[in-house]
């Protein structure tokens, strides 16, 4: 069932759990992620950004393929444009059939972020496509950005932002960062700020940079009101570890077996993560019918 993200996240917000958004950059990953969701009876979000689309996840092939997989799936599936950087990228994604777009104007001045997010929300909503925006800024782990409290989301500003833009979900900066943290580092999250944001906004909140955050942090983030967790680095890593082990155990293994090993490892990783963030066994057929985009 191909649905927009609002449908998935409004349910998660109402019932207090989070849904994974996995950067799924090729057919094997997309299939692994959707199959994992089906086996766990969980809604799921697949996504990629423009950088990934220029390398592997070529949208001309990937979008129709994921839509076809989603239509066949017996759980709600959304395809999100991750970190849309420009009006052109957003319009392309809307035309190509993504069911949610994220507009990321979080490094621009506040007024510009409002203006762009409002414009994209108007465009997308007219087509039944939902919208995520970001306020505050989630940076790169490699730059030590997760520790920079002046990038965190301001609660009063967030209330004003959501009112002014009409976005369906808000990515908040509370201490995580994208990519790989230095060895042994676990981010310290500002759970008080998350509680204040949730109390003030009462809407679906998104955590970027889910990788390397530690299970305890992730559990607390979900309990504190996060409804979507973006995971990229850890999903790739699960495949890399399995592929290396396969190669070591069977140096003559072939391409097909390596690809199948990667797919299996991603599926297992996603199934475990789904259970960690509580979206397993949340799906009902009756509920999904209302959210279908087509
Ligand atoms: P990680 O690679 O840190 O999981 O971040 C993914 C992400 O937030 C994509 O938007």
Short mmCIF file of C-alpha atoms and ligand atoms in Angstrom, two decimals:
data_model
loop_
_atom_site.label_atom_id
_atom_site.label_comp_id
_atom_site.label_asym_id
_atom_site.label_seq_id
_atom_site.Cartn_x
_atom_site.Cartn_y
_atom_site.Cartn_z
CA UNK A 1 0.00 0.00 0.00
CA UNK A 2 1.60 3.24 -1.16
CA UNK A 3 0.70 6.06 1.22
CA UNK A 4 1.93 9.51 2.12
CA UNK A 5 3.98 10.08 5.24
CA UNK A 6 1.33 12.10 7.04
CA UNK A 7 -0.86 9.05 7.17
CA UNK A 8 1.91 6.90 8.67
CA UNK A 9 3.13 9.52 11.14
CA UNK A 10 -0.26 10.75 12.35
CA UNK A 11 -0.99 7.20 13.47
CA UNK A 12 2.45 6.93 15.11
CA UNK A 13 1.95 10.27 16.85
CA UNK A 14 -1.47 9.25 18.12
CA UNK A 15 -0.30 5.89 19.43
CA UNK A 16 3.18 6.84 20.68
CA UNK A 17 5.68 4.93 18.55
CA UNK A 18 8.20 5.71 15.81
CA UNK A 19 8.62 4.48 12.23
CA UNK A 20 11.96 3.88 10.53
CA UNK A 21 12.96 5.88 7.47
CA UNK A 22 15.74 3.95 5.78
CA UNK A 23 17.92 5.37 3.02
CA UNK A 24 17.31 2.58 0.49
CA UNK A 25 19.57 3.19 -2.47
CA UNK A 26 19.09 0.14 -4.69
CA UNK A 27 16.64 -2.61 -5.46
CA UNK A 28 18.07 -5.05 -2.94
CA UNK A 29 17.88 -2.54 -0.10
CA UNK A 30 14.36 -1.45 -1.01
CA UNK A 31 13.19 -5.05 -1.12
CA UNK A 32 14.90 -5.93 2.17
CA UNK A 33 13.37 -2.93 3.93
CA UNK A 34 9.84 -3.56 2.66
CA UNK A 35 9.99 -7.29 3.39
CA UNK A 36 11.23 -6.58 6.91
CA UNK A 37 8.27 -4.24 7.46
CA UNK A 38 5.84 -6.83 6.11
CA UNK A 39 7.21 -9.53 8.38
CA UNK A 40 6.92 -7.19 11.38
CA UNK A 41 3.47 -5.87 10.31
CA UNK A 42 4.90 -2.36 10.47
CA UNK A 43 4.49 0.77 8.39
CA UNK A 44 7.77 1.83 6.76
CA UNK A 45 9.41 4.79 5.03
CA UNK A 46 12.02 4.49 2.29
CA UNK A 47 14.00 7.55 1.30
CA UNK A 48 17.00 8.93 -0.55
CA UNK A 49 18.48 12.33 -1.21
CA UNK A 50 19.80 14.04 -4.33
CA UNK A 51 23.42 12.98 -3.69
CA UNK A 52 22.37 9.34 -3.41
CA UNK A 53 20.19 9.69 -6.52
CA UNK A 54 23.16 10.91 -8.53
CA UNK A 55 25.20 7.84 -7.56
CA UNK A 56 23.03 4.76 -7.10
CA UNK A 57 19.37 5.45 -6.47
CA UNK A 58 18.60 6.78 -9.97
CA UNK A 59 15.04 8.00 -9.50
CA UNK A 60 13.80 7.25 -13.02
CA UNK A 61 14.14 3.55 -12.20
CA UNK A 62 13.91 3.58 -8.41
CA UNK A 63 10.69 5.54 -7.94
CA UNK A 64 8.42 3.41 -10.18
CA UNK A 65 10.04 0.26 -8.79
CA UNK A 66 9.48 1.25 -5.16
CA UNK A 67 5.92 2.33 -5.94
CA UNK A 68 5.26 -1.08 -7.50
CA UNK A 69 6.78 -2.86 -4.49
CA UNK A 70 4.70 -0.64 -2.18
CA UNK A 71 1.44 -1.36 -4.03
CA UNK A 72 2.07 -5.08 -3.59
CA UNK A 73 3.08 -4.77 0.05
CA UNK A 74 0.54 -5.55 2.75
CA UNK A 75 1.77 -2.70 4.98
CA UNK A 76 1.78 1.09 4.43
CA UNK A 77 4.92 2.21 2.54
CA UNK A 78 6.03 5.81 1.92
CA UNK A 79 8.81 7.11 -0.33
CA UNK A 80 10.38 10.33 0.95
CA UNK A 81 12.75 12.78 -0.72
CA UNK A 82 15.45 13.12 1.97
CA UNK A 83 16.88 16.64 2.50
CA UNK A 84 15.42 18.29 -0.60
CA UNK A 85 17.79 21.21 -1.20
CA UNK A 86 15.97 23.32 -3.81
CA UNK A 87 12.65 24.13 -5.40
CA UNK A 88 13.72 22.23 -8.55
CA UNK A 89 14.52 19.07 -6.59
CA UNK A 90 11.17 19.27 -4.80
CA UNK A 91 9.18 19.77 -7.98
CA UNK A 92 11.02 16.89 -9.67
CA UNK A 93 10.24 14.62 -6.71
CA UNK A 94 6.58 15.64 -6.70
CA UNK A 95 6.31 14.97 -10.45
CA UNK A 96 8.15 11.65 -10.17
CA UNK A 97 5.74 10.33 -7.55
CA UNK A 98 7.46 10.46 -4.17
CA UNK A 99 4.71 10.37 -1.55
CA UNK A 100 6.50 12.75 0.86
CA UNK A 101 9.11 15.43 0.34
CA UNK A 102 11.43 16.91 2.91
CA UNK A 103 12.45 20.50 2.36
CA UNK A 104 15.71 21.25 4.13
CA UNK A 105 16.28 24.98 4.38
CA UNK A 106 17.60 24.59 7.92
CA UNK A 107 20.96 26.24 7.22
CA UNK A 108 19.28 29.34 5.80
CA UNK A 109 17.96 32.26 7.85
CA UNK A 110 14.69 31.56 9.68
CA UNK A 111 12.53 33.74 7.40
CA UNK A 112 13.90 32.01 4.30
CA UNK A 113 13.28 28.60 5.85
CA UNK A 114 9.66 29.61 6.54
CA UNK A 115 9.20 30.97 3.02
CA UNK A 116 10.58 27.88 1.27
CA UNK A 117 8.86 25.38 3.56
CA UNK A 118 5.51 27.16 3.10
CA UNK A 119 5.91 27.16 -0.69
CA UNK A 120 6.75 23.44 -0.83
CA UNK A 121 3.93 22.58 1.57
CA UNK A 122 1.43 24.38 -0.70
CA UNK A 123 2.75 22.68 -3.84
CA UNK A 124 2.94 19.19 -2.36
CA UNK A 125 -0.34 19.29 -0.46
CA UNK A 126 -2.19 20.17 -3.66
CA UNK A 127 -1.09 16.72 -4.95
CA UNK A 128 -1.82 14.79 -1.76
CA UNK A 129 1.89 14.60 -0.92
CA UNK A 130 2.94 15.37 2.64
CA UNK A 131 5.90 17.48 3.76
CA UNK A 132 8.68 17.39 6.36
CA UNK A 133 10.79 20.43 7.18
CA UNK A 134 13.68 21.01 9.56
CA UNK A 135 14.14 23.74 12.15
CA UNK A 136 17.38 24.13 14.06
CA UNK A 137 20.07 22.21 12.24
CA UNK A 138 21.18 18.58 12.41
CA UNK A 139 24.77 18.63 11.18
CA UNK A 140 27.46 16.05 10.46
CA UNK A 141 28.85 13.74 13.16
CA UNK A 142 32.29 13.95 11.55
CA UNK A 143 32.30 17.70 12.24
CA UNK A 144 31.25 17.23 15.88
CA UNK A 145 27.96 18.99 15.08
CA UNK A 146 25.74 16.99 17.43
CA UNK A 147 27.39 18.72 20.39
CA UNK A 148 26.60 22.25 19.20
CA UNK A 149 23.64 23.36 21.32
CA UNK A 150 23.21 26.63 19.42
CA UNK A 151 22.00 24.55 16.47
CA UNK A 152 19.21 22.98 18.56
CA UNK A 153 15.55 23.65 17.78
CA UNK A 154 14.02 26.55 19.70
CA UNK A 155 10.58 25.67 21.10
CA UNK A 156 8.80 29.02 20.62
CA UNK A 157 10.21 29.38 17.13
CA UNK A 158 9.08 25.85 16.28
CA UNK A 159 5.47 26.65 17.21
CA UNK A 160 5.56 29.77 15.04
CA UNK A 161 7.28 27.85 12.19
CA UNK A 162 4.69 25.07 12.04
CA UNK A 163 1.84 27.58 12.11
CA UNK A 164 3.42 29.64 9.33
CA UNK A 165 4.34 26.73 7.04
CA UNK A 166 1.66 24.06 7.55
CA UNK A 167 4.22 21.21 7.33
CA UNK A 168 3.11 17.74 8.42
CA UNK A 169 6.23 16.66 10.31
CA UNK A 170 9.14 18.55 11.84
CA UNK A 171 12.75 17.41 12.05
CA UNK A 172 14.21 18.68 15.30
CA UNK A 173 17.82 19.15 16.38
CA UNK A 174 18.31 17.75 19.89
CA UNK A 175 21.87 16.40 19.79
CA UNK A 176 22.17 13.79 17.05
CA UNK A 177 24.23 14.29 13.88
CA UNK A 178 24.41 12.56 10.50
CA UNK A 179 26.96 9.85 9.77
CA UNK A 180 29.57 8.09 11.88
CA UNK A 181 30.53 9.41 15.30
CA UNK A 182 34.13 9.08 16.49
CA UNK A 183 34.89 5.61 17.89
CA UNK A 184 33.27 5.15 21.32
CA UNK A 185 31.30 8.42 21.27
CA UNK A 186 27.59 8.21 22.07
CA UNK A 187 25.63 11.46 21.61
CA UNK A 188 24.01 13.16 24.59
CA UNK A 189 20.44 14.08 23.66
CA UNK A 190 18.51 17.01 25.10
CA UNK A 191 15.41 15.12 26.28
CA UNK A 192 14.06 18.12 28.20
CA UNK A 193 13.96 20.09 24.98
CA UNK A 194 12.27 17.16 23.22
CA UNK A 195 9.59 17.04 25.94
CA UNK A 196 8.98 20.79 25.57
CA UNK A 197 8.82 20.52 21.78
CA UNK A 198 6.34 17.65 21.93
CA UNK A 199 4.15 19.37 24.52
CA UNK A 200 4.05 22.56 22.46
CA UNK A 201 3.67 21.04 18.98
CA UNK A 202 1.78 17.77 19.58
CA UNK A 203 2.67 16.73 16.02
CA UNK A 204 4.92 14.10 14.40
CA UNK A 205 8.59 14.84 15.21
CA UNK A 206 11.55 13.46 13.29
CA UNK A 207 15.01 12.44 14.49
CA UNK A 208 17.74 12.65 11.86
CA UNK A 209 21.09 10.94 12.33
CA UNK A 210 19.66 7.87 14.00
CA UNK A 211 22.85 5.86 13.42
CA UNK A 212 25.24 5.34 16.32
CA UNK A 213 22.83 6.91 18.82
CA UNK A 214 22.65 3.86 21.09
CA UNK A 215 19.55 1.84 21.93
CA UNK A 216 18.93 3.64 25.21
CA UNK A 217 18.82 7.05 23.51
CA UNK A 218 16.59 5.76 20.74
CA UNK A 219 14.14 4.20 23.20
CA UNK A 220 14.00 7.42 25.23
CA UNK A 221 13.58 9.52 22.08
CA UNK A 222 10.56 7.45 21.05
CA UNK A 223 9.09 7.66 24.55
CA UNK A 224 9.67 11.42 24.39
CA UNK A 225 7.67 11.88 21.20
CA UNK A 226 9.88 11.13 18.19
CA UNK A 227 7.76 9.43 15.47
CA UNK A 228 10.22 9.00 12.59
CA UNK A 229 13.84 7.95 12.88
CA UNK A 230 16.15 8.36 9.89
CA UNK A 231 18.74 5.63 9.56
CA UNK A 232 21.34 5.42 6.81
CA UNK A 233 24.89 4.76 8.05
CA UNK A 234 23.93 1.86 10.35
CA UNK A 235 21.90 0.15 7.61
CA UNK A 236 24.83 0.32 5.18
CA UNK A 237 27.12 -0.89 7.95
CA UNK A 238 24.95 -3.95 8.64
CA UNK A 239 25.39 -4.95 5.00
CA UNK A 240 29.12 -4.21 4.98
CA UNK A 241 29.80 -6.35 8.06
CA UNK A 242 27.87 -9.29 6.62
CA UNK A 243 29.55 -9.01 3.23
CA UNK A 244 33.05 -8.91 4.76
CA UNK A 245 32.28 -11.95 6.92
CA UNK A 246 30.95 -13.85 3.91
CA UNK A 247 34.06 -13.04 1.91
CA UNK A 248 36.34 -14.11 4.73
CA UNK A 249 34.46 -17.39 5.24
CA UNK A 250 34.13 -18.09 1.50
CA UNK A 251 36.80 -16.22 -0.49
CA UNK A 252 35.48 -17.63 -3.76
CA UNK A 253 31.90 -16.58 -3.20
CA UNK A 254 30.28 -14.92 -6.20
CA UNK A 255 28.47 -11.65 -6.85
CA UNK A 256 24.99 -13.11 -6.47
CA UNK A 257 25.79 -14.61 -3.09
CA UNK A 258 27.37 -11.38 -1.87
CA UNK A 259 24.29 -9.38 -2.90
CA UNK A 260 21.97 -11.86 -1.23
CA UNK A 261 24.09 -11.74 1.92
CA UNK A 262 23.78 -7.95 2.01
CA UNK A 263 20.04 -8.06 1.46
CA UNK A 264 19.53 -10.60 4.24
CA UNK A 265 21.63 -8.58 6.69
CA UNK A 266 19.72 -5.37 5.98
CA UNK A 267 16.42 -7.16 6.43
CA UNK A 268 17.48 -8.54 9.81
CA UNK A 269 18.79 -5.13 10.89
CA UNK A 270 15.51 -3.41 9.94
CA UNK A 271 13.38 -6.05 11.66
CA UNK A 272 15.28 -5.58 14.92
CA UNK A 273 15.11 -1.80 14.66
CA UNK A 274 11.36 -1.89 14.02
CA UNK A 275 10.93 -3.81 17.27
CA UNK A 276 13.20 -1.37 19.10
CA UNK A 277 11.08 1.64 18.11
CA UNK A 278 7.74 -0.11 18.56
CA UNK A 279 6.18 0.04 15.10
CA UNK A 280 5.79 -3.76 14.88
CA UNK A 281 2.23 -5.11 14.79
CA UNK A 282 0.77 -1.61 14.32
CA UNK A 283 -0.77 -2.11 10.93
CA UNK A 284 -4.41 -2.83 10.25
CA UNK A 285 -5.92 -3.18 6.78
CA UNK A 286 -8.87 -1.01 7.64
CA UNK A 287 -6.66 1.89 8.73
CA UNK A 288 -4.41 1.73 5.68
CA UNK A 289 -7.29 2.18 3.23
CA UNK A 290 -7.78 5.83 4.25
CA UNK A 291 -4.16 6.68 3.58
CA UNK A 292 -3.77 5.29 0.10
CA UNK A 293 -2.58 8.06 -2.22
CA UNK A 294 -4.01 6.64 -5.42
P1 LIG B 1 22.56 8.53 9.67
O1 LIG B 1 23.39 8.19 8.48
O2 LIG B 1 23.38 9.14 10.77
O3 LIG B 1 21.71 7.41 10.13
O4 LIG B 1 21.55 9.72 9.23
C1 LIG B 1 20.57 9.46 8.28
C2 LIG B 1 19.68 10.64 8.09
O5 LIG B 1 19.39 11.37 9.01
C3 LIG B 1 19.13 10.88 6.74
O6 LIG B 1 18.39 12.04 6.68
#
